[in-house]
Coordinates of C-alpha atoms and ligand atoms in Angstrom, one line a residue:
A1 CA 22.4 1.4 27.5
A2 CA 19.1 2.8 26.0
A3 CA 19.5 0.8 21.9
Q4 CA 20.5 3.2 19.2
A5 CA 17.3 4.3 17.7
G6 CA 17.4 3.2 13.7
L7 CA 16.7 4.6 10.4
Y8 CA 14.0 1.6 9.8
T9 CA 11.1 0.6 11.6
A10 CA 8.3 -2.0 11.8
S11 CA 6.9 -0.2 8.9
D12 CA 9.0 -0.1 6.5
Q13 CA 8.7 -4.0 5.5
I14 CA 12.6 -4.4 6.2
V15 CA 13.4 -7.2 8.4
I16 CA 14.7 -5.8 11.1
L17 CA 17.6 -7.6 12.2
S18 CA 18.6 -8.4 15.7
P19 CA 21.7 -11.4 16.7
A20 CA 18.7 -12.9 18.1
D21 CA 17.3 -13.5 14.8
V22 CA 20.4 -13.1 12.3
E23 CA 20.9 -16.8 11.6
A24 CA 17.4 -17.6 11.8
V25 CA 16.6 -14.9 9.0
L26 CA 19.9 -15.2 6.7
W27 CA 20.9 -18.7 6.9
N28 CA 18.5 -22.0 5.3
S29 CA 16.0 -19.0 4.2
S30 CA 14.0 -20.2 0.8
A31 CA 14.2 -16.5 0.0
A32 CA 17.4 -14.4 -1.0
T33 CA 18.0 -11.5 0.3
V34 CA 19.5 -7.9 0.4
V35 CA 21.0 -7.2 3.6
E36 CA 22.0 -3.4 4.9
F37 CA 24.5 -3.4 6.9
Y38 CA 24.4 0.4 8.2
A39 CA 25.2 2.6 11.0
S40 CA 22.5 4.9 12.3
W41 CA 25.0 8.1 13.0
C42 CA 26.9 7.8 9.2
G43 CA 25.1 11.2 6.9
H44 CA 25.6 8.6 3.6
C45 CA 23.5 5.9 6.2
I46 CA 20.6 9.0 6.6
A47 CA 20.5 10.1 2.8
F48 CA 20.5 6.3 1.6
S49 CA 17.6 5.3 4.3
P50 CA 14.5 6.5 2.2
V51 CA 16.2 4.6 -1.6
F52 CA 15.9 1.9 0.3
K53 CA 12.4 2.1 2.0
G54 CA 11.7 3.2 -1.3
L55 CA 13.2 -0.6 -2.9
A56 CA 10.5 -2.2 0.1
R57 CA 7.9 -1.0 -1.9
D58 CA 8.9 -1.4 -5.4
I59 CA 10.0 -4.8 -5.0
K60 CA 7.4 -6.0 -2.1
E61 CA 5.6 -8.1 -4.4
W62 CA 9.0 -10.4 -5.1
K63 CA 9.2 -11.1 -1.5
P64 CA 8.8 -14.1 -1.4
A65 CA 11.8 -14.9 -3.8
V66 CA 14.0 -12.0 -2.5
E67 CA 13.6 -10.1 1.2
L68 CA 15.2 -6.7 2.3
A69 CA 16.6 -7.1 5.9
A70 CA 19.1 -4.7 7.3
I71 CA 20.4 -4.1 10.8
N72 CA 22.0 -1.2 12.5
C73 CA 25.7 -2.0 14.1
A74 CA 26.2 1.4 15.8
A75 CA 23.6 -0.6 17.6
E76 CA 26.0 -2.3 20.2
E77 CA 24.5 -5.0 20.5
N78 CA 24.2 -5.8 17.1
R79 CA 28.6 -5.5 17.4
K80 CA 29.2 -8.4 17.1
V81 CA 27.0 -9.8 13.9
C82 CA 28.3 -6.8 12.2
T83 CA 31.9 -8.0 12.8
S84 CA 31.8 -11.1 13.2
Y85 CA 30.4 -10.8 8.3
G86 CA 33.0 -8.8 7.6
I87 CA 31.4 -5.2 7.8
R88 CA 34.0 -1.9 7.7
G89 CA 32.2 1.1 6.4
Y90 CA 28.7 2.2 6.5
P91 CA 26.8 0.8 4.0
T92 CA 27.0 -2.4 3.2
L93 CA 25.0 -4.2 0.8
K94 CA 25.5 -8.1 1.3
F95 CA 22.9 -10.5 -1.1
F96 CA 23.1 -13.7 0.7
N97 CA 21.8 -16.7 -1.7
A98 CA 17.9 -18.9 -0.6
Y99 CA 19.7 -21.8 1.5
T100 CA 22.7 -19.7 2.2
K101 CA 24.6 -22.7 5.0
A102 CA 25.8 -21.6 8.1
G103 CA 29.8 -20.7 8.4
G104 CA 32.2 -23.4 6.6
N105 CA 31.2 -25.1 3.3
G106 CA 28.3 -24.0 1.4
T107 CA 27.9 -20.2 0.1
K108 CA 28.3 -17.5 3.1
H109 CA 26.5 -14.8 0.9
N110 CA 27.6 -13.0 -1.6
E111 CA 29.9 -10.0 -1.4
T112 CA 29.2 -8.5 -4.7
F113 CA 27.0 -5.7 -3.4
S114 CA 29.5 -4.8 -1.3
L115 CA 30.5 -0.7 0.0
D116 CA 30.1 -0.1 -4.6
F117 CA 26.0 -1.0 -5.4
P118 CA 23.5 1.9 -7.3
R119 CA 21.8 4.4 -4.8
D120 CA 18.7 4.7 -7.0
I121 CA 15.8 2.3 -6.7
R122 CA 16.0 1.4 -10.4
G123 CA 19.4 0.6 -10.1
L124 CA 19.6 -1.6 -7.3
R125 CA 16.2 -3.3 -8.6
H126 CA 18.3 -4.3 -11.7
K127 CA 21.1 -5.7 -9.8
I128 CA 19.1 -8.2 -7.3
I129 CA 18.0 -8.7 -10.7
D130 CA 21.3 -10.0 -11.8
Q131 CA 22.7 -11.2 -8.6
L132 CA 18.9 -13.9 -8.9
E133 CA 20.0 -15.0 -12.8
N134 CA 23.7 -15.3 -10.9
H135 CA 21.9 -16.9 -8.2
A136 CA 23.1 -20.6 -7.8
E137 CA 21.5 -24.2 -6.7
P138 CA 19.5 -24.4 -4.7
W139 CA 17.6 -21.4 -6.1
P140 CA 15.0 -19.8 -4.7
P141 CA 11.5 -22.1 -5.4
A142 CA 9.2 -19.4 -5.4
C143 CA 11.5 -17.3 -8.1
P144 CA 10.1 -18.2 -11.4
P145 CA 12.5 -18.7 -13.9
L146 CA 13.9 -15.4 -15.5
E147 CA 15.9 -16.4 -19.1
P148 CA 14.1 -15.6 -22.3
T149 CA 11.5 -18.3 -23.3
S150 CA 11.6 -19.2 -26.7
Q151 CA 8.9 -21.2 -29.7
A152 CA 9.8 -24.2 -28.3
E153 CA 9.0 -23.4 -25.0
I154 CA 6.1 -21.6 -25.7
D155 CA 4.5 -24.7 -27.6
S156 CA 4.0 -26.8 -25.1
F157 CA 4.0 -24.0 -22.1
F158 CA 0.2 -24.7 -21.9
E159 CA 1.2 -29.0 -21.6
T160 CA 3.8 -28.0 -18.3
N161 CA 2.0 -24.7 -16.6
N162 CA -1.6 -24.8 -15.5
V163 CA -2.7 -21.3 -16.4
R164 CA -5.5 -18.9 -18.2
H165 CA -3.2 -16.9 -19.5
L166 CA 0.9 -16.8 -20.9
A167 CA 1.4 -12.8 -21.1
L168 CA 4.8 -12.6 -23.1
I169 CA 6.9 -9.5 -22.9
F170 CA 8.6 -8.8 -26.4
E171 CA 11.7 -6.9 -25.3
E172 CA 15.4 -5.9 -26.3
A173 CA 18.2 -8.1 -24.3
R174 CA 19.3 -5.2 -22.2
S175 CA 15.6 -4.2 -21.1
Y176 CA 14.4 -5.4 -17.5
V177 CA 10.9 -4.9 -17.8
G178 CA 10.5 -8.8 -18.7
R179 CA 12.1 -9.9 -15.8
E180 CA 10.7 -7.2 -13.1
L181 CA 7.3 -8.4 -14.4
T182 CA 8.1 -12.2 -14.0
L183 CA 8.8 -11.8 -9.7
D184 CA 6.4 -8.6 -10.0
L185 CA 3.4 -11.2 -10.4
L186 CA 5.1 -14.3 -9.4
Q187 CA 2.6 -14.1 -5.4
F188 CA -0.5 -14.2 -8.6
E189 CA -2.5 -18.0 -9.6
N190 CA -3.5 -18.1 -13.2
I191 CA -1.1 -15.6 -15.0
A192 CA 2.5 -16.8 -16.1
V193 CA 4.7 -13.9 -17.7
R194 CA 8.1 -14.5 -19.8
R195 CA 10.0 -12.5 -21.2
V196 CA 10.6 -13.0 -25.2
L197 CA 13.6 -11.1 -26.3
N198 CA 13.7 -9.1 -30.0
T199 CA 16.3 -11.6 -31.3
E200 CA 13.5 -15.0 -31.3
E201 CA 12.7 -14.4 -35.4
A202 CA 9.6 -17.1 -34.9
L203 CA 7.7 -15.6 -32.0
V204 CA 8.6 -11.8 -33.6
S205 CA 6.6 -12.4 -36.5
K206 CA 4.4 -15.3 -35.3
L207 CA 2.5 -12.3 -34.5
G208 CA 4.1 -9.7 -35.8
V209 CA 5.6 -7.2 -33.4
T210 CA 7.4 -4.4 -33.9
T211 CA 7.1 -2.1 -30.6
F212 CA 10.2 -3.0 -28.1
P213 CA 8.7 -3.8 -25.1
S214 CA 4.9 -4.4 -26.0
C215 CA 3.5 -7.1 -24.2
Y216 CA 1.3 -10.0 -25.6
L217 CA -1.5 -12.5 -24.1
Y218 CA -0.8 -16.0 -25.5
Y219 CA -3.5 -19.1 -24.9
P220 CA -3.4 -22.3 -26.0
G221 CA -3.9 -23.3 -29.7
G222 CA -2.3 -20.2 -30.3
N223 CA -4.4 -17.2 -30.4
F224 CA -2.7 -14.6 -28.8
T225 CA -3.5 -10.2 -28.0
R226 CA -1.5 -7.4 -27.3
L227 CA -2.2 -5.8 -23.6
K228 CA -3.3 -2.9 -24.2
V229 CA -1.5 -0.5 -22.3
K230 CA -1.1 3.2 -21.9
A231 CA 2.5 3.3 -22.4
E232 CA 5.1 0.3 -22.6
A233 CA 6.6 0.3 -19.2
R234 CA 6.7 -1.9 -16.2
A235 CA 3.2 -0.2 -13.8
F236 CA 1.0 -0.6 -16.5
Y237 CA 1.7 -3.9 -17.4
S238 CA 1.3 -4.7 -13.7
Y239 CA -1.7 -2.9 -13.4
A240 CA -3.8 -4.4 -16.5
L241 CA -2.4 -7.9 -16.2
Q242 CA -2.9 -7.9 -12.4
R243 CA -6.4 -7.5 -12.9
L244 CA -7.0 -9.9 -15.8
P245 CA -10.1 -12.3 -15.2
G246 CA -9.2 -15.1 -12.5
V247 CA -6.0 -13.7 -11.9
V248 CA -5.9 -13.9 -7.7
R249 CA -3.5 -13.4 -5.2
S250 CA -1.9 -16.8 -4.5
G251 CA -4.2 -18.7 -1.6
K252 CA -7.0 -16.1 -1.9
P253 CA -10.0 -17.2 -2.6
A254 CA -11.1 -16.3 -5.9
P255 CA -13.7 -12.3 -6.5
V256 CA -16.9 -13.4 -5.9
S257 CA -20.4 -12.4 -7.6
P258 CA -23.7 -10.1 -6.8
D259 CA -25.6 -12.7 -5.6
V260 CA -23.0 -14.8 -3.8
L261 CA -21.9 -11.7 -1.6
N262 CA -26.0 -11.2 -1.1
N263 CA -25.8 -14.8 1.2
N264 CA -22.9 -14.6 2.1
T265 CA -23.2 -10.8 4.4
E266 CA -25.7 -10.2 7.1
E267 CA -27.4 -7.3 5.3
V268 CA -28.8 -7.5 2.4
W269 CA -25.9 -5.8 -0.3
R270 CA -26.0 -2.6 -2.0
P271 CA -24.8 -2.2 -5.7
F272 CA -23.2 0.7 -5.9
N273 CA -20.8 2.7 -8.1
R274 CA -17.1 2.3 -6.9
S275 CA -16.0 5.5 -8.7
R276 CA -18.0 7.9 -6.1
V277 CA -17.8 8.5 -2.3
Y278 CA -21.0 7.3 -0.4
M279 CA -22.4 9.8 2.5
A280 CA -24.0 6.7 4.2
D281 CA -20.1 5.3 4.2
L282 CA -19.2 8.4 6.2
E283 CA -22.8 8.5 8.6
S284 CA -21.5 5.5 9.6
T285 CA -18.4 6.5 9.9
L286 CA -19.3 9.2 12.6
H287 CA -21.6 6.5 13.6
Y288 CA -19.2 4.1 15.0
S289 CA -15.9 6.4 15.7
L290 CA -18.4 8.9 18.2
R291 CA -20.8 5.3 20.2
V292 CA -18.4 2.9 19.7
E293 CA -14.6 3.9 19.5
V294 CA -14.6 6.9 21.9
A295 CA -17.1 4.5 24.3
A296 CA -14.1 2.6 25.3
H297 CA -12.8 5.6 27.1
T298 CA -15.4 5.8 29.8
V299 CA -13.3 9.6 31.0
I300 CA -11.6 10.9 29.0
R301 CA -8.6 13.6 30.1
G302 CA -5.0 15.1 28.9
E303 CA -4.1 14.0 25.9
A304 CA -6.8 11.8 24.7
L305 CA -9.5 15.6 25.7
I306 CA -6.8 17.4 23.3
S307 CA -7.6 14.8 20.7
L308 CA -11.2 14.7 20.4
R309 CA -11.3 18.8 20.5
N310 CA -9.6 18.8 17.7
Y311 CA -11.3 16.4 15.7
I312 CA -14.8 17.4 16.5
A313 CA -13.7 20.5 15.7
A314 CA -12.7 19.9 12.2
L315 CA -15.5 18.6 11.3
A316 CA -17.3 20.9 11.9
K317 CA -15.8 23.2 10.5
Y318 CA -15.4 20.8 6.7
F319 CA -17.6 17.7 7.3
P320 CA -19.7 17.8 4.0
G321 CA -23.1 16.8 6.7
R322 CA -26.3 17.5 5.1
P323 CA -28.1 20.1 7.2
V324 CA -29.3 18.0 10.8
V325 CA -25.8 16.4 11.2
M326 CA -24.2 19.9 11.0
N327 CA -26.0 20.9 13.7
L328 CA -25.3 17.9 15.8
L329 CA -21.8 18.2 14.9
K330 CA -21.7 22.0 15.4
S331 CA -23.1 21.8 19.2
V332 CA -20.8 19.0 20.5
N333 CA -18.1 21.5 19.6
S334 CA -18.8 23.9 20.9
W335 CA -20.6 22.1 24.3
L336 CA -17.1 20.2 24.4
Q337 CA -15.2 24.1 23.6
N338 CA -16.6 25.7 26.9
Q339 CA -15.6 22.0 29.0
T340 CA -13.5 24.2 31.1
G341 CA -12.4 21.1 33.4
S342 CA -9.6 18.7 33.0
E343 CA -11.4 15.8 31.8
I344 CA -14.7 14.4 30.8
S345 CA -16.4 11.6 31.3
Y346 CA -18.0 9.6 27.9
E347 CA -20.9 9.2 29.7
A348 CA -21.4 12.8 29.4
F349 CA -20.4 13.3 25.8
E350 CA -22.9 10.8 24.8
G351 CA -25.5 12.6 26.2
V352 CA -25.1 15.4 24.5
L353 CA -24.1 13.2 21.3
D354 CA -27.7 11.7 22.2
N355 CA -29.4 15.0 22.9
A356 CA -31.4 15.4 19.8
A357 CA -34.7 15.7 22.0
Q358 CA -33.7 19.2 22.6
S359 CA -33.1 20.2 19.3
P360 CA -34.9 18.2 16.9
D361 CA -33.1 19.1 13.6
A362 CA -29.7 18.2 15.5
A363 CA -28.6 14.6 14.9
L364 CA -26.2 11.7 14.3
P365 CA -28.3 9.2 12.7
E366 CA -27.4 5.7 14.5
G367 CA -25.7 2.0 13.2
Q368 CA -23.6 1.7 10.0
R369 CA -25.1 1.6 6.5
W370 CA -21.7 0.6 4.5
V371 CA -21.6 1.0 1.4
G372 CA -19.1 2.0 -0.8
C373 CA -17.3 0.0 2.2
Q374 CA -19.0 -3.0 2.2
G375 CA -17.3 -5.8 2.3
S376 CA -18.2 -9.0 0.4
R377 CA -17.7 -11.2 4.1
P378 CA -18.4 -9.2 7.4
H379 CA -15.2 -9.1 8.8
L380 CA -13.4 -6.9 5.5
R381 CA -13.6 -3.1 4.8
R382 CA -16.3 -1.3 6.9
Y383 CA -14.9 1.4 9.5
P384 CA -11.0 1.7 9.1
C385 CA -12.5 2.2 4.6
G386 CA -14.7 4.6 6.9
V387 CA -12.1 6.5 8.2
W388 CA -9.3 6.8 5.5
T389 CA -12.5 8.4 3.0
L390 CA -14.0 10.7 5.6
F391 CA -10.2 12.1 6.1
H392 CA -9.6 12.7 2.1
V393 CA -13.2 13.8 2.4
L394 CA -12.0 16.5 5.3
T395 CA -8.7 17.2 3.5
V396 CA -10.4 17.7 -0.1
Q397 CA -13.0 20.4 2.1
A398 CA -10.4 22.5 3.9
K399 CA -8.3 23.0 1.1
N400 CA -12.0 23.6 -1.3
A401 CA -12.6 25.6 1.5
G402 CA -9.6 27.9 2.1
G403 CA -9.1 26.6 5.3
S404 CA -5.7 28.6 7.7
D405 CA -3.5 26.0 8.9
P406 CA -2.2 23.2 6.3
Q407 CA -1.8 20.7 8.7
E408 CA -5.2 21.5 10.6
V409 CA -7.0 18.3 9.4
L410 CA -4.0 15.5 9.7
S411 CA -2.8 17.0 13.2
A412 CA -6.5 15.8 14.3
M413 CA -6.9 13.1 11.9
R414 CA -2.9 11.7 13.6
S415 CA -3.8 12.6 17.0
Y416 CA -7.7 10.6 16.9
V417 CA -5.7 8.1 14.4
H418 CA -3.3 7.4 17.7
V419 CA -4.9 8.3 21.0
F420 CA -8.7 6.3 19.7
F421 CA -8.7 4.2 16.7
G422 CA -8.7 0.5 17.6
C423 CA -6.0 -1.3 15.4
R424 CA -3.7 -0.1 17.7
L425 CA -1.0 -1.5 15.4
C426 CA -2.6 0.5 12.5
A427 CA -2.5 3.5 14.9
E428 CA 1.3 2.5 15.0
H429 CA 2.3 2.5 12.0
F430 CA 0.9 5.9 10.8
E431 CA 2.2 7.8 13.8
N432 CA 5.8 6.0 11.8
M433 CA 4.7 7.7 9.2
A434 CA 3.0 10.2 10.7
R435 CA 6.3 11.2 12.5
E436 CA 8.4 10.7 9.4
S437 CA 7.2 13.4 7.1
L438 CA 4.4 15.0 8.2
T439 CA 6.4 18.8 8.8
E440 CA 6.4 17.9 4.9
V441 CA 3.4 19.5 4.8
S442 CA 3.0 23.1 4.1
T443 CA 0.1 24.1 2.0
L444 CA -3.9 23.0 2.1
S445 CA -2.8 21.0 -1.1
S446 CA 0.2 19.0 -0.1
A447 CA -1.6 18.2 3.2
V448 CA -4.4 16.4 0.3
L449 CA -1.3 14.0 -1.3
W450 CA 0.1 13.5 1.3
L451 CA -2.9 11.9 2.9
W452 CA -3.0 10.1 -0.6
S453 CA 0.5 9.2 -0.8
R454 CA 0.2 7.8 3.4
H455 CA -2.4 6.1 2.0
N456 CA -0.9 4.1 -1.3
Q457 CA 2.3 3.3 1.5
V458 CA -0.1 1.3 3.6
N459 CA -2.2 -0.2 0.2
N460 CA 1.3 -1.4 -0.7
R461 CA 1.8 -3.0 2.8
L462 CA -1.3 -5.0 2.8
A463 CA -1.5 -5.6 -0.5
G464 CA -2.2 -9.4 -0.3
D465 CA -2.5 -9.3 3.7
L466 CA -5.4 -11.6 5.2
S467 CA -7.2 -8.3 5.6
E468 CA -7.4 -7.6 2.0
D469 CA -10.6 -8.5 0.5
P470 CA -10.3 -10.9 -3.2
N471 CA -13.1 -8.0 -4.5
F472 CA -11.4 -5.0 -3.5
P473 CA -7.4 -5.2 -3.4
K474 CA -5.1 -3.2 -2.7
I475 CA -3.6 -1.3 -5.4
Q476 CA -2.0 2.4 -5.9
W477 CA -4.5 3.9 -5.9
P478 CA -6.2 5.6 -8.6
S479 CA -6.0 3.0 -10.9
P480 CA -5.0 4.3 -14.5
E481 CA -8.6 3.4 -15.8
M482 CA -9.7 5.2 -12.8
C483 CA -7.2 7.9 -13.7
P484 CA -5.4 7.9 -16.8
A485 CA -4.1 11.5 -16.5
C486 CA -2.6 10.8 -13.1
H487 CA -0.2 7.8 -14.5
T488 CA 3.0 8.6 -16.4
A489 CA 6.0 7.2 -17.9
K490 CA 9.6 8.2 -18.1
T491 CA 11.3 8.0 -20.5
N492 CA 13.6 4.6 -19.3
G493 CA 10.0 3.6 -18.5
D494 CA 10.1 4.7 -14.7
H495 CA 6.6 4.8 -13.0
L496 CA 5.8 8.6 -12.5
W497 CA 2.2 10.2 -10.7
N498 CA 1.7 13.4 -12.3
K499 CA 1.4 15.2 -9.2
E500 CA -0.7 17.6 -10.9
K501 CA -3.4 15.7 -12.3
V502 CA -3.9 13.6 -8.9
L503 CA -4.1 16.6 -6.6
A504 CA -6.6 17.8 -9.2
F505 CA -8.8 13.9 -9.5
L506 CA -8.9 14.1 -5.2
L507 CA -10.3 17.3 -4.7
S508 CA -13.1 16.0 -7.9
H509 CA -13.8 12.6 -6.7
F510 CA -13.7 13.5 -2.8
A511 CA -15.3 17.2 -3.6
A512 CA -18.5 17.8 -1.4
N513 CA -20.9 17.8 -4.6
S514 CA -19.6 15.1 -5.3
I515 CA -20.9 12.9 -2.6
V516 CA -23.8 10.6 -3.4
K517 CA -26.5 10.8 -1.1
D518 CA -27.9 6.9 -1.2
Y519 CA -28.9 4.0 0.9
L520 CA -29.5 6.9 3.7
E521 CA -32.2 7.2 6.4
Ligands
FAD601 P1 -9.2 0.9 1.8 O1 -7.9 1.3 1.9 O2 -9.4 1.5 4.0 O3 -9.5 2.3 1.6 C1 -11.0 3.1 1.2 C2 -10.8 3.3 -0.3 O4 -10.4 4.7 0.2 C3 -10.8 2.5 -1.2 O5 -11.9 1.7 -1.6 C4 -10.3 3.7 -2.0 O6 -11.5 4.1 -3.1 C5 -10.3 5.2 -1.5 N1 -8.7 4.8 -1.7 C6 -7.9 4.0 -1.6 N2 -6.2 4.4 -1.8 C7 -6.2 6.1 -1.4 C8 -5.6 6.9 -1.7 N3 -4.6 6.2 -1.9 N4 -5.7 7.7 -1.5 C9 -7.3 8.3 -1.2 N5 -7.8 7.5 -1.7 C10 -7.9 6.0 -1.5 N6 -4.6 -2.3 8.4 C11 -4.0 -3.3 9.0 O7 -3.9 -4.1 8.8 N7 -2.8 -2.5 9.5 C12 -2.3 -1.3 9.4 O8 -1.4 -1.2 9.6 C13 -3.1 -0.4 8.9 N8 -3.0 0.3 9.3 C14 -4.1 1.7 8.8 C15 -3.6 3.2 9.4 C16 -5.5 3.8 9.3 C17 -4.9 5.7 9.5 C18 -6.4 3.9 8.7 C19 -7.6 4.7 8.4 C20 -6.6 2.6 8.3 C21 -5.4 1.3 8.7 N9 -5.4 -0.1 8.2 C22 -4.4 -1.4 8.4 C23 -6.9 -0.6 7.6 C24 -7.0 -0.2 6.3 O9 -5.7 0.6 5.6 C25 -8.0 -0.5 4.9 O10 -8.9 0.8 5.4 C26 -8.5 -2.3 5.3 O11 -7.8 -3.2 4.9 C27 -10.1 -1.9 4.5 O12 -9.7 -1.6 3.4 P2 -10.3 -1.5 1.7 O13 -10.9 -2.1 0.4 O14 -11.9 -0.6 2.2 O15 -9.6 0.2 1.4

């Protein structure tokens, strides 16, 4: 029988359990694990799945201490596993302590979550912290201490801890911000986070703290400064602390200076402004896409041919290029639309691309000259950075030009990525996201915002990956420094994007007249 399709995919940062790996994941793991036992046909499970996915993104940085996993009990092959954990109703959440032992003695698992658990991200996050605080020995080794600190501990802190920054979160006992941040930063070096209760009078009066929560940076010798943030809330502290000098992901090389970049990269480093978009990146992307990536298909037919047609059509319509490049894209487009056969050869397509001799005012510059997409190593950034940039630009141009079909650009992108994008795993992840939510896009503005938010989902998933350039950490973009108005905090402290302001920011950031023309041939 066909396997029952589950509610989660490989893109969700949730471990999908099967009978073959359930023991390996749940038993003797160094992380505590929250497992959702669900049935894919159950309405409450379907309704809960976006929350669980959102939780996975929200606490992604906690992974070495807390993992999320899920198992579909509706799949027949999983029935025995679900029965052995006593699952009777769906969804059920169970919290497995780190180093849970198989059967017999030892804590098998902690059942407190059970069927009665919060159905919102914030509530679940707090519940997980409660569970961690009550965690039996042995404590998950990656999990830093969560209990409040004291003057005495701070006094000797730098004798026993080799970190550059100590961030103190002053807060009331019922606040979770300090513990959340401790976990949010657990994968970063050169920084430690401790919570200080407002009742810790010695420290409160020494630093003159009057706002709870608030964050102070404390240094050896007793110097301290207050961390300046737009709002006294988790997300704002987290953005700011991750950017402190010397703070890097564990095991990652530190960011390097431009002089070092000149020695590291095969070409001379091109200085650029990080808050701008460069035409050289867009042209390099077109060059690589059309002359290298598409070239992998010697014969283009069927879905690939439709895909290439739509991609070129979108480019001819919305690419804000120099006149020579636009002339070329338009002539490639009309050539493609005129091909009535069921297939074309790449050779023929390449002939049209290179046929600049026919018309000297139509050409696509050859070669790659990365600027805003330069990486601190030759294998980092570049083309995939260019692809994202190109598609953001196109969705914004479609909006500014008043295109008629809100999904035109995104469908072209989806199908280009699906058929041609060389990174096959990326293509699979992107297709999962598109299948899940592209139908939500019903206006040109929502297309711009859809791509922005899915790109942030990818950033969230890739933060800390090998492909991350230490000089360009993956953040939820744009940062509060880049767009202060884009970020707000709810009264409960949860971060909230101001979508209207984000849209305005994107429309201006990727607008044709904001694109910098430096470094063009
Ligand atoms: P990129 O993520 O490439 O971003 C480029 C620039 O866009 C940034 O420098 C910033 O200025 C801006 N930007 C950042 N976030 C946003 C946003 N939310 N909205 C608008 N602009 C933004 N790699 C994998 O390892 N696994 C994958 O599954 C994967 N999937 C991918 C899917 C697609 C469709 C694409 C195009 C790429 C994918 N990649 C994947 C590659 C990865 O996303 C990055 O492109 C690559 O790691 C280079 O990262 P970067 O630092 O240059 O920033």
